[in-house]
Short mmCIF file of C-alpha atoms in Angstrom, two decimals:
data_model
loop_
_atom_site.label_atom_id
_atom_site.label_comp_id
_atom_site.label_asym_id
_atom_site.label_seq_id
_atom_site.Cartn_x
_atom_site.Cartn_y
_atom_site.Cartn_z
CA MET T 1 74.16 103.64 94.38
CA GLU T 2 75.34 105.22 97.59
CA ASP T 3 76.98 101.90 98.43
CA VAL T 4 79.70 102.53 95.87
CA ASP T 5 82.72 103.82 97.71
CA PHE T 6 84.68 106.61 96.09
CA GLU T 7 86.18 108.00 99.26
CA ASP T 8 89.68 106.67 98.68
CA GLU T 9 90.09 107.91 95.15
CA GLY T 10 90.97 111.39 96.33
CA PRO T 11 88.73 114.38 96.93
CA GLU T 12 89.35 115.82 93.46
CA GLU T 13 87.50 113.03 91.65
CA GLU T 14 83.79 113.65 91.52
CA PRO T 15 81.83 110.54 90.59
CA ASP T 16 80.68 111.90 87.24
CA GLY T 17 78.39 110.08 84.88
CA GLU T 18 81.16 108.49 82.86
CA ALA T 19 82.78 106.89 85.85
CA TRP T 20 79.48 105.22 86.69
CA GLU T 21 79.03 103.86 83.20
CA THR T 22 82.47 102.29 82.97
CA GLU T 23 81.86 100.59 86.34
CA ASP T 24 78.67 99.01 85.02
CA ASP T 25 79.95 98.17 81.57
CA GLU T 26 82.64 95.83 82.83
CA GLY T 27 79.99 93.14 82.78
CA VAL T 28 81.26 91.21 85.78
CA GLU T 29 79.05 88.19 86.12
CA GLY T 30 76.16 88.50 88.52
CA GLY T 31 76.88 92.18 89.24
CA MET T 32 79.61 91.36 91.72
CA GLU T 33 80.33 95.02 92.36
CA ALA T 34 76.76 96.04 93.20
CA GLN T 35 77.09 95.31 96.91
CA ASP T 36 79.93 96.75 98.99
CA ASP T 37 80.03 95.72 102.64
CA SER T 38 83.55 97.08 103.20
CA GLU T 39 84.42 99.93 105.58
CA VAL T 40 87.65 101.05 103.89
CA THR T 41 89.02 100.65 100.37
CA PHE T 42 92.74 100.97 99.63
CA ALA T 43 93.06 101.88 95.97
CA LEU T 44 96.70 102.85 95.37
CA HIS T 45 97.58 99.67 93.47
CA SER T 46 97.15 99.89 89.69
CA ALA T 47 96.90 96.12 89.04
CA SER T 48 95.88 92.92 90.84
CA VAL T 49 96.75 92.89 94.54
CA PHE T 50 98.31 89.50 95.33
CA CYS T 51 99.07 89.50 99.05
CA VAL T 52 98.23 91.07 102.38
CA SER T 53 99.48 90.74 105.96
CA LEU T 54 98.57 92.60 109.14
CA ASP T 55 101.08 93.77 111.70
CA PRO T 56 100.85 91.23 114.55
CA LYS T 57 101.61 93.61 117.41
CA THR T 58 98.92 96.26 117.03
CA ASN T 59 96.79 94.96 114.14
CA THR T 60 96.51 98.54 112.90
CA LEU T 61 98.67 98.28 109.76
CA ALA T 62 98.48 96.26 106.56
CA VAL T 63 101.09 95.57 103.92
CA THR T 64 99.90 94.71 100.41
CA GLY T 65 101.84 93.68 97.31
CA GLY T 66 100.68 93.65 93.72
CA GLU T 67 101.14 92.97 90.05
CA ASP T 68 102.10 96.65 89.63
CA ASP T 69 105.52 95.77 91.20
CA LYS T 70 104.55 97.82 94.25
CA ALA T 71 104.09 97.18 97.96
CA PHE T 72 102.49 99.60 100.39
CA VAL T 73 102.21 99.79 104.16
CA TRP T 74 98.94 101.48 105.12
CA ARG T 75 96.59 102.10 108.00
CA LEU T 76 93.51 99.90 108.39
CA SER T 77 91.38 102.55 110.07
CA ASP T 78 91.28 104.91 107.09
CA GLY T 79 93.38 103.39 104.29
CA GLU T 80 96.01 106.11 104.79
CA LEU T 81 99.39 105.29 103.18
CA LEU T 82 102.25 105.03 105.67
CA PHE T 83 104.99 104.35 103.13
CA GLU T 84 105.71 102.64 99.84
CA CYS T 85 108.16 99.73 99.74
CA SER T 86 109.77 100.89 96.52
CA GLY T 87 112.35 99.36 94.22
CA HIS T 88 110.73 96.07 93.21
CA LYS T 89 111.01 95.09 89.56
CA ASP T 90 108.41 92.34 89.34
CA SER T 91 105.02 91.47 90.85
CA VAL T 92 105.17 91.60 94.66
CA THR T 93 103.76 88.21 95.67
CA CYS T 94 104.97 87.98 99.30
CA ALA T 95 104.74 90.54 102.09
CA GLY T 96 104.66 90.26 105.86
CA PHE T 97 105.57 91.80 109.21
CA SER T 98 108.02 90.35 111.73
CA HIS T 99 106.53 88.88 114.94
CA ASP T 100 106.99 92.18 116.82
CA SER T 101 105.96 94.42 113.88
CA MET T 102 109.40 96.06 113.86
CA PHE T 103 110.18 95.02 110.28
CA VAL T 104 108.18 94.40 107.15
CA ALA T 105 109.52 92.21 104.32
CA THR T 106 108.44 92.30 100.70
CA GLY T 107 109.38 89.84 97.96
CA ASP T 108 108.79 89.88 94.22
CA MET T 109 108.52 87.05 91.71
CA SER T 110 112.00 87.65 90.32
CA GLY T 111 113.45 86.92 93.76
CA LEU T 112 114.26 90.41 95.03
CA ILE T 113 113.49 90.49 98.76
CA LYS T 114 113.63 93.65 100.85
CA ALA T 115 113.21 94.34 104.57
CA TRP T 116 112.05 97.69 105.91
CA ARG T 117 112.06 99.18 109.39
CA VAL T 118 108.46 100.17 109.98
CA ASP T 119 108.93 103.10 112.38
CA ALA T 120 111.72 104.67 110.28
CA LYS T 121 109.95 103.74 107.01
CA GLU T 122 113.30 102.83 105.51
CA GLU T 123 114.87 99.86 103.77
CA VAL T 124 117.38 98.03 105.99
CA TRP T 125 118.23 94.96 103.89
CA SER T 126 117.82 93.50 100.45
CA PHE T 127 118.87 90.28 98.75
CA GLU T 128 118.32 88.56 95.44
CA VAL T 129 117.50 84.87 95.09
CA GLY T 130 116.06 82.78 92.26
CA ASP T 131 112.36 83.02 91.38
CA LEU T 132 110.48 83.38 94.67
CA GLU T 133 107.76 80.88 95.61
CA TRP T 134 106.97 81.79 99.24
CA MET T 135 108.32 83.76 102.18
CA GLU T 136 107.61 83.70 105.90
CA TRP T 137 108.86 85.35 109.09
CA HIS T 138 110.03 83.33 112.09
CA PRO T 139 107.39 83.32 114.88
CA GLN T 140 109.83 84.53 117.59
CA ALA T 141 112.89 86.09 115.92
CA HIS T 142 113.96 88.59 113.26
CA VAL T 143 114.56 85.73 110.84
CA LEU T 144 113.11 85.34 107.37
CA LEU T 145 112.61 82.07 105.49
CA ALA T 146 111.91 81.83 101.76
CA GLY T 147 111.60 79.12 99.13
CA THR T 148 112.67 79.44 95.51
CA ALA T 149 112.07 77.77 92.15
CA ASP T 150 115.49 76.07 92.19
CA GLY T 151 114.44 73.94 95.18
CA ASN T 152 116.35 75.90 97.80
CA SER T 153 115.00 77.38 100.99
CA TRP T 154 116.85 80.39 102.38
CA MET T 155 117.06 81.72 105.91
CA TRP T 156 118.36 85.16 106.85
CA LYS T 157 118.84 87.10 110.05
CA ILE T 158 117.43 90.59 109.58
CA PRO T 159 118.95 93.13 109.28
CA SER T 160 122.46 91.56 109.47
CA GLY T 161 121.75 89.29 106.50
CA ASP T 162 123.50 86.20 107.93
CA CYS T 163 122.36 83.45 105.58
CA LYS T 164 121.78 79.70 105.52
CA THR T 165 120.41 77.55 102.70
CA PHE T 166 118.53 74.26 102.76
CA GLN T 167 118.93 72.33 99.54
CA GLY T 168 115.83 70.52 98.39
CA PRO T 169 115.31 68.43 95.24
CA ALA T 170 116.00 70.09 91.88
CA CYS T 171 112.46 71.44 91.56
CA PRO T 172 110.58 74.41 93.07
CA ALA T 173 110.05 74.61 96.83
CA THR T 174 106.35 75.42 96.39
CA CYS T 175 105.28 76.05 100.01
CA GLY T 176 106.75 76.26 103.47
CA ARG T 177 105.98 76.88 107.13
CA ILE T 178 108.12 77.41 110.20
CA LEU T 179 106.74 75.18 112.96
CA PRO T 180 105.58 76.83 116.20
CA ASP T 181 108.70 75.72 118.12
CA GLY T 182 110.73 77.97 115.81
CA LYS T 183 113.33 75.20 115.44
CA ARG T 184 111.95 73.33 112.45
CA ALA T 185 110.36 74.16 109.13
CA VAL T 186 108.26 72.05 106.82
CA VAL T 187 108.76 72.59 103.08
CA GLY T 188 106.77 71.12 100.21
CA TYR T 189 108.09 70.62 96.68
CA GLU T 190 106.84 70.38 93.13
CA ASP T 191 107.83 66.70 92.86
CA GLY T 192 105.31 65.79 95.60
CA THR T 193 107.91 65.40 98.35
CA MET T 194 107.94 67.11 101.72
CA ARG T 195 110.84 67.73 104.06
CA ILE T 196 111.03 68.72 107.71
CA TRP T 197 114.18 70.78 108.25
CA ASP T 198 116.18 71.43 111.41
CA LEU T 199 116.78 75.16 111.06
CA LYS T 200 119.78 75.30 113.37
CA GLN T 201 121.64 72.28 112.00
CA GLY T 202 120.58 72.88 108.40
CA THR T 203 119.75 69.18 108.07
CA SER T 204 116.59 67.45 106.97
CA LEU T 205 114.96 65.50 109.82
CA HIS T 206 112.34 63.71 107.69
CA VAL T 207 111.69 63.28 103.98
CA LEU T 208 108.28 62.13 102.79
CA LYS T 209 108.33 60.79 99.25
CA GLY T 210 106.92 57.98 97.13
CA GLN T 211 103.82 56.55 98.84
CA ASP T 212 104.26 58.90 101.79
CA GLY T 213 104.56 61.94 99.55
CA HIS T 214 102.03 63.32 97.08
CA GLN T 215 101.56 62.28 93.45
CA ASP T 216 101.57 65.92 92.30
CA PRO T 217 103.08 69.24 93.42
CA LEU T 218 102.38 70.44 96.96
CA THR T 219 100.29 73.58 97.10
CA CYS T 220 100.03 74.34 100.83
CA VAL T 221 101.13 73.23 104.25
CA ALA T 222 99.96 74.03 107.79
CA SER T 223 100.63 72.92 111.35
CA ASN T 224 98.45 72.77 114.43
CA GLN T 225 99.02 75.10 117.39
CA ASP T 226 101.65 73.01 119.17
CA GLY T 227 103.32 71.86 115.96
CA SER T 228 102.75 68.16 116.61
CA LEU T 229 100.69 67.70 113.44
CA ILE T 230 101.26 68.90 109.89
CA LEU T 231 98.75 68.97 107.06
CA THR T 232 99.95 69.03 103.45
CA GLY T 233 97.81 69.74 100.39
CA SER T 234 98.50 68.99 96.76
CA VAL T 235 97.31 69.23 93.18
CA ASP T 236 96.53 65.49 93.58
CA CYS T 237 93.49 66.54 95.73
CA HIS T 238 94.80 64.69 98.78
CA ALA T 239 95.52 66.24 102.17
CA LYS T 240 97.97 64.29 104.32
CA LEU T 241 98.07 64.45 108.09
CA VAL T 242 101.65 63.95 109.30
CA ASN T 243 103.16 63.48 112.76
CA SER T 244 105.94 66.10 112.81
CA ALA T 245 108.05 64.24 115.41
CA THR T 246 108.15 60.92 113.55
CA GLY T 247 107.58 62.12 109.98
CA LYS T 248 104.93 59.41 109.59
CA VAL T 249 101.67 59.89 107.68
CA VAL T 250 98.80 59.55 110.18
CA CYS T 251 96.04 59.55 107.56
CA VAL T 252 95.13 60.76 104.10
CA PHE T 253 91.99 62.80 103.40
CA LYS T 254 90.77 62.19 99.86
CA MET T 255 88.01 64.16 98.22
CA GLU T 256 85.67 62.65 95.70
CA SER T 257 84.57 65.26 93.22
CA ALA T 258 81.48 67.24 94.24
CA ALA T 259 79.55 66.44 91.06
CA PRO T 260 80.13 63.62 88.58
CA LYS T 261 82.04 65.32 85.78
CA ALA T 262 81.31 64.34 82.21
CA PRO T 263 84.33 62.55 80.76
CA ALA T 264 86.47 64.99 78.80
CA SER T 265 86.12 64.54 75.07
CA GLU T 266 89.16 64.41 72.78
CA GLY T 267 91.32 67.51 73.06
CA GLU T 268 89.25 68.87 75.93
CA GLU T 269 90.88 69.18 79.31
CA ALA T 270 89.25 67.45 82.23
CA GLU T 271 88.14 69.94 84.84
CA SER T 272 90.98 70.27 87.28
CA ASN T 273 90.71 70.23 91.04
CA SER T 274 93.33 70.64 93.73
CA VAL T 275 93.77 71.49 97.39
CA GLU T 276 94.26 75.26 97.55
CA SER T 277 94.39 75.98 101.28
CA LEU T 278 94.13 74.21 104.62
CA GLY T 279 94.38 74.80 108.34
CA PHE T 280 93.78 73.50 111.86
CA CYS T 281 91.16 74.67 114.33
CA ASN T 282 92.70 75.80 117.66
CA VAL T 283 89.77 74.90 119.90
CA MET T 284 88.48 71.60 118.50
CA PRO T 285 90.19 68.64 116.79
CA LEU T 286 89.11 69.83 113.34
CA ALA T 287 90.91 70.65 110.11
CA ALA T 288 89.58 72.52 107.09
CA VAL T 289 90.60 71.87 103.50
CA GLY T 290 89.60 74.17 100.63
CA TYR T 291 89.48 72.93 97.05
CA LEU T 292 89.59 74.59 93.65
CA ASP T 293 86.18 73.09 92.81
CA GLY T 294 84.62 75.16 95.60
CA THR T 295 84.39 72.48 98.28
CA LEU T 296 85.23 73.36 101.87
CA ALA T 297 85.75 70.09 103.74
CA ILE T 298 85.76 69.98 107.54
CA TYR T 299 87.53 66.87 108.82
CA ASP T 300 87.33 65.47 112.33
CA LEU T 301 90.88 64.62 113.39
CA SER T 302 89.90 62.38 116.29
CA THR T 303 87.88 60.04 114.06
CA GLN T 304 89.72 60.94 110.82
CA THR T 305 86.41 61.35 109.01
CA LEU T 306 84.72 63.98 106.89
CA ARG T 307 82.42 65.99 109.13
CA HIS T 308 80.96 68.61 106.78
CA LYS T 309 81.13 69.57 103.13
CA CYS T 310 80.37 73.24 102.49
CA GLN T 311 79.89 73.98 98.82
CA HIS T 312 80.92 77.29 97.21
CA GLU T 313 79.77 78.42 93.78
CA SER T 314 83.38 78.95 92.72
CA GLY T 315 86.91 77.96 93.69
CA ILE T 316 88.29 78.58 97.17
CA VAL T 317 91.48 80.62 97.13
CA GLN T 318 92.31 80.61 100.81
CA LEU T 319 90.90 79.71 104.20
CA LEU T 320 91.73 80.84 107.73
CA TRP T 321 90.46 79.71 111.13
CA GLU T 322 89.48 82.20 113.76
CA GLU T 323 92.06 82.17 116.56
CA SER T 324 89.75 81.11 119.39
CA SER T 325 86.63 79.55 117.91
CA ALA T 326 85.47 76.89 115.48
CA VAL T 327 84.77 79.43 112.75
CA VAL T 328 86.52 79.15 109.40
CA TYR T 329 86.74 81.97 106.86
CA THR T 330 87.02 81.40 103.11
CA CYS T 331 87.68 83.71 100.21
CA SER T 332 86.88 82.63 96.71
CA LEU T 333 87.04 83.37 93.01
CA ASP T 334 83.53 84.91 93.14
CA GLY T 335 84.85 87.83 95.21
CA ALA T 336 83.13 86.99 98.51
CA VAL T 337 84.39 86.27 102.03
CA ARG T 338 82.33 83.70 103.92
CA LEU T 339 82.26 82.66 107.56
CA TRP T 340 81.37 79.05 108.36
CA ASP T 341 80.51 77.38 111.65
CA ALA T 342 82.63 74.24 111.52
CA ARG T 343 80.50 72.50 114.16
CA SER T 344 77.31 72.69 112.11
CA GLY T 345 78.75 73.17 108.63
CA LYS T 346 76.42 76.16 108.17
CA MET T 347 77.40 79.50 106.69
CA ILE T 348 77.28 82.30 109.29
CA SER T 349 77.62 85.28 106.95
CA GLU T 350 79.12 86.51 103.73
CA TYR T 351 80.75 89.81 102.78
CA ARG T 352 81.02 91.30 99.32
CA GLY T 353 82.56 94.38 97.77
CA HIS T 354 85.13 93.26 95.22
CA SER T 355 84.35 93.24 91.50
CA ALA T 356 86.83 90.41 90.83
CA GLU T 357 88.26 87.35 92.55
CA ILE T 358 89.81 87.65 96.01
CA LEU T 359 93.47 86.63 95.88
CA ASP T 360 94.45 86.81 99.56
CA PHE T 361 93.05 87.83 102.91
CA ALA T 362 93.98 88.27 106.56
CA ILE T 363 92.06 88.38 109.85
CA ASN T 364 92.98 90.45 112.90
CA LYS T 365 93.55 88.78 116.28
CA ASP T 366 90.10 89.28 117.78
CA ALA T 367 88.45 88.37 114.47
CA SER T 368 86.63 91.69 114.14
CA ILE T 369 88.30 92.73 110.88
CA VAL T 370 88.99 90.96 107.58
CA VAL T 371 91.31 92.54 104.99
CA THR T 372 91.07 91.27 101.41
CA THR T 373 93.03 91.81 98.19
CA SER T 374 91.64 91.30 94.73
CA GLY T 375 92.08 91.20 90.99
CA ASP T 376 90.06 94.45 90.92
CA HIS T 377 93.25 96.34 91.99
CA GLN T 378 91.86 97.03 95.46
CA ALA T 379 92.33 95.97 99.05
CA LYS T 380 89.31 96.22 101.33
CA VAL T 381 88.71 96.25 105.07
CA PHE T 382 85.53 94.54 106.33
CA CYS T 383 84.20 94.78 109.85
CA VAL T 384 82.92 91.36 110.84
CA GLN T 385 79.84 91.58 113.03
CA ARG T 386 78.94 88.34 114.74
CA PRO T 387 75.62 87.88 116.59
CA ASP T 388 77.17 85.56 119.18
CA ARG T 389 79.39 88.20 120.75
#
């Protein structure tokens, strides 16, 4: 029982008998909340916490956004609130710090985006677009890029607000990434197409559609460290490796379903699968693809073959590679974070503490800390102990 962490709920709340009972009566399958490996719990959100980012400069601050229309900037060491990013009127689904940690931006589903100066804890800019799909800071400048449901991508200088738009097809811009050179961005769309944009010229350098595109909406996109390769993932369960200079598809990774599914009977929906997250390893020619059916696939880029298949009990929500090793982290719908050795395909460790699915997570630079957000209204900080260091 002493594992249950009440420390962040304020000193005035004694864990009385009733509080214990309600915890247990929620009937989460398999007693997900029994084990808590986390060091710190941030509990100021009053609904699901959708997103988290760490400040890149010091890795001491987190920003989280939630279904309660709130975003908070808080300290990792003790969960102490620094300031609230107030004024949102819909679920905050995007939040992140600028490359130098000077600004933090928060965006809600309705398309209200705000930028805050971290040291002054004050709002410096705000803008309203259509329904927001994704948002990302430029890797070297105070520039924000966002994609919306009308197919547009927007770029602003912060805090001046100088604006540029990139018009996609008439369907949502579902995912996007600024490439490491800071000059191009890759954007994926609901119609299965993908565009590589020249940010300065505002023109599209390459369009992948038809056979080169996906059959279903794009869900995620990533690039390798030097930006020469792009990986796109889709509801069609394919991941496409693309040369960013030529816009040509290098290869397609297709996943057969993990178990033969019984054919769906009349009126019953076939079990759906899709690519949920993907990323490149920095130290070996490997890519990881995470699927809704719980498969983590490690692909060898030099031979373009499947190297390992790591099965999860439940769907993978997101994956991240460690900066300087062949270790991939996954978070999943069962509320656990897992570390996998991509060379062997073996699980290194797993961390639990949430009583619901994990919706987002972030890793600090030296891979000693993982911060998670969950449907249980909490964000948690885990210290990752690894035997090999």
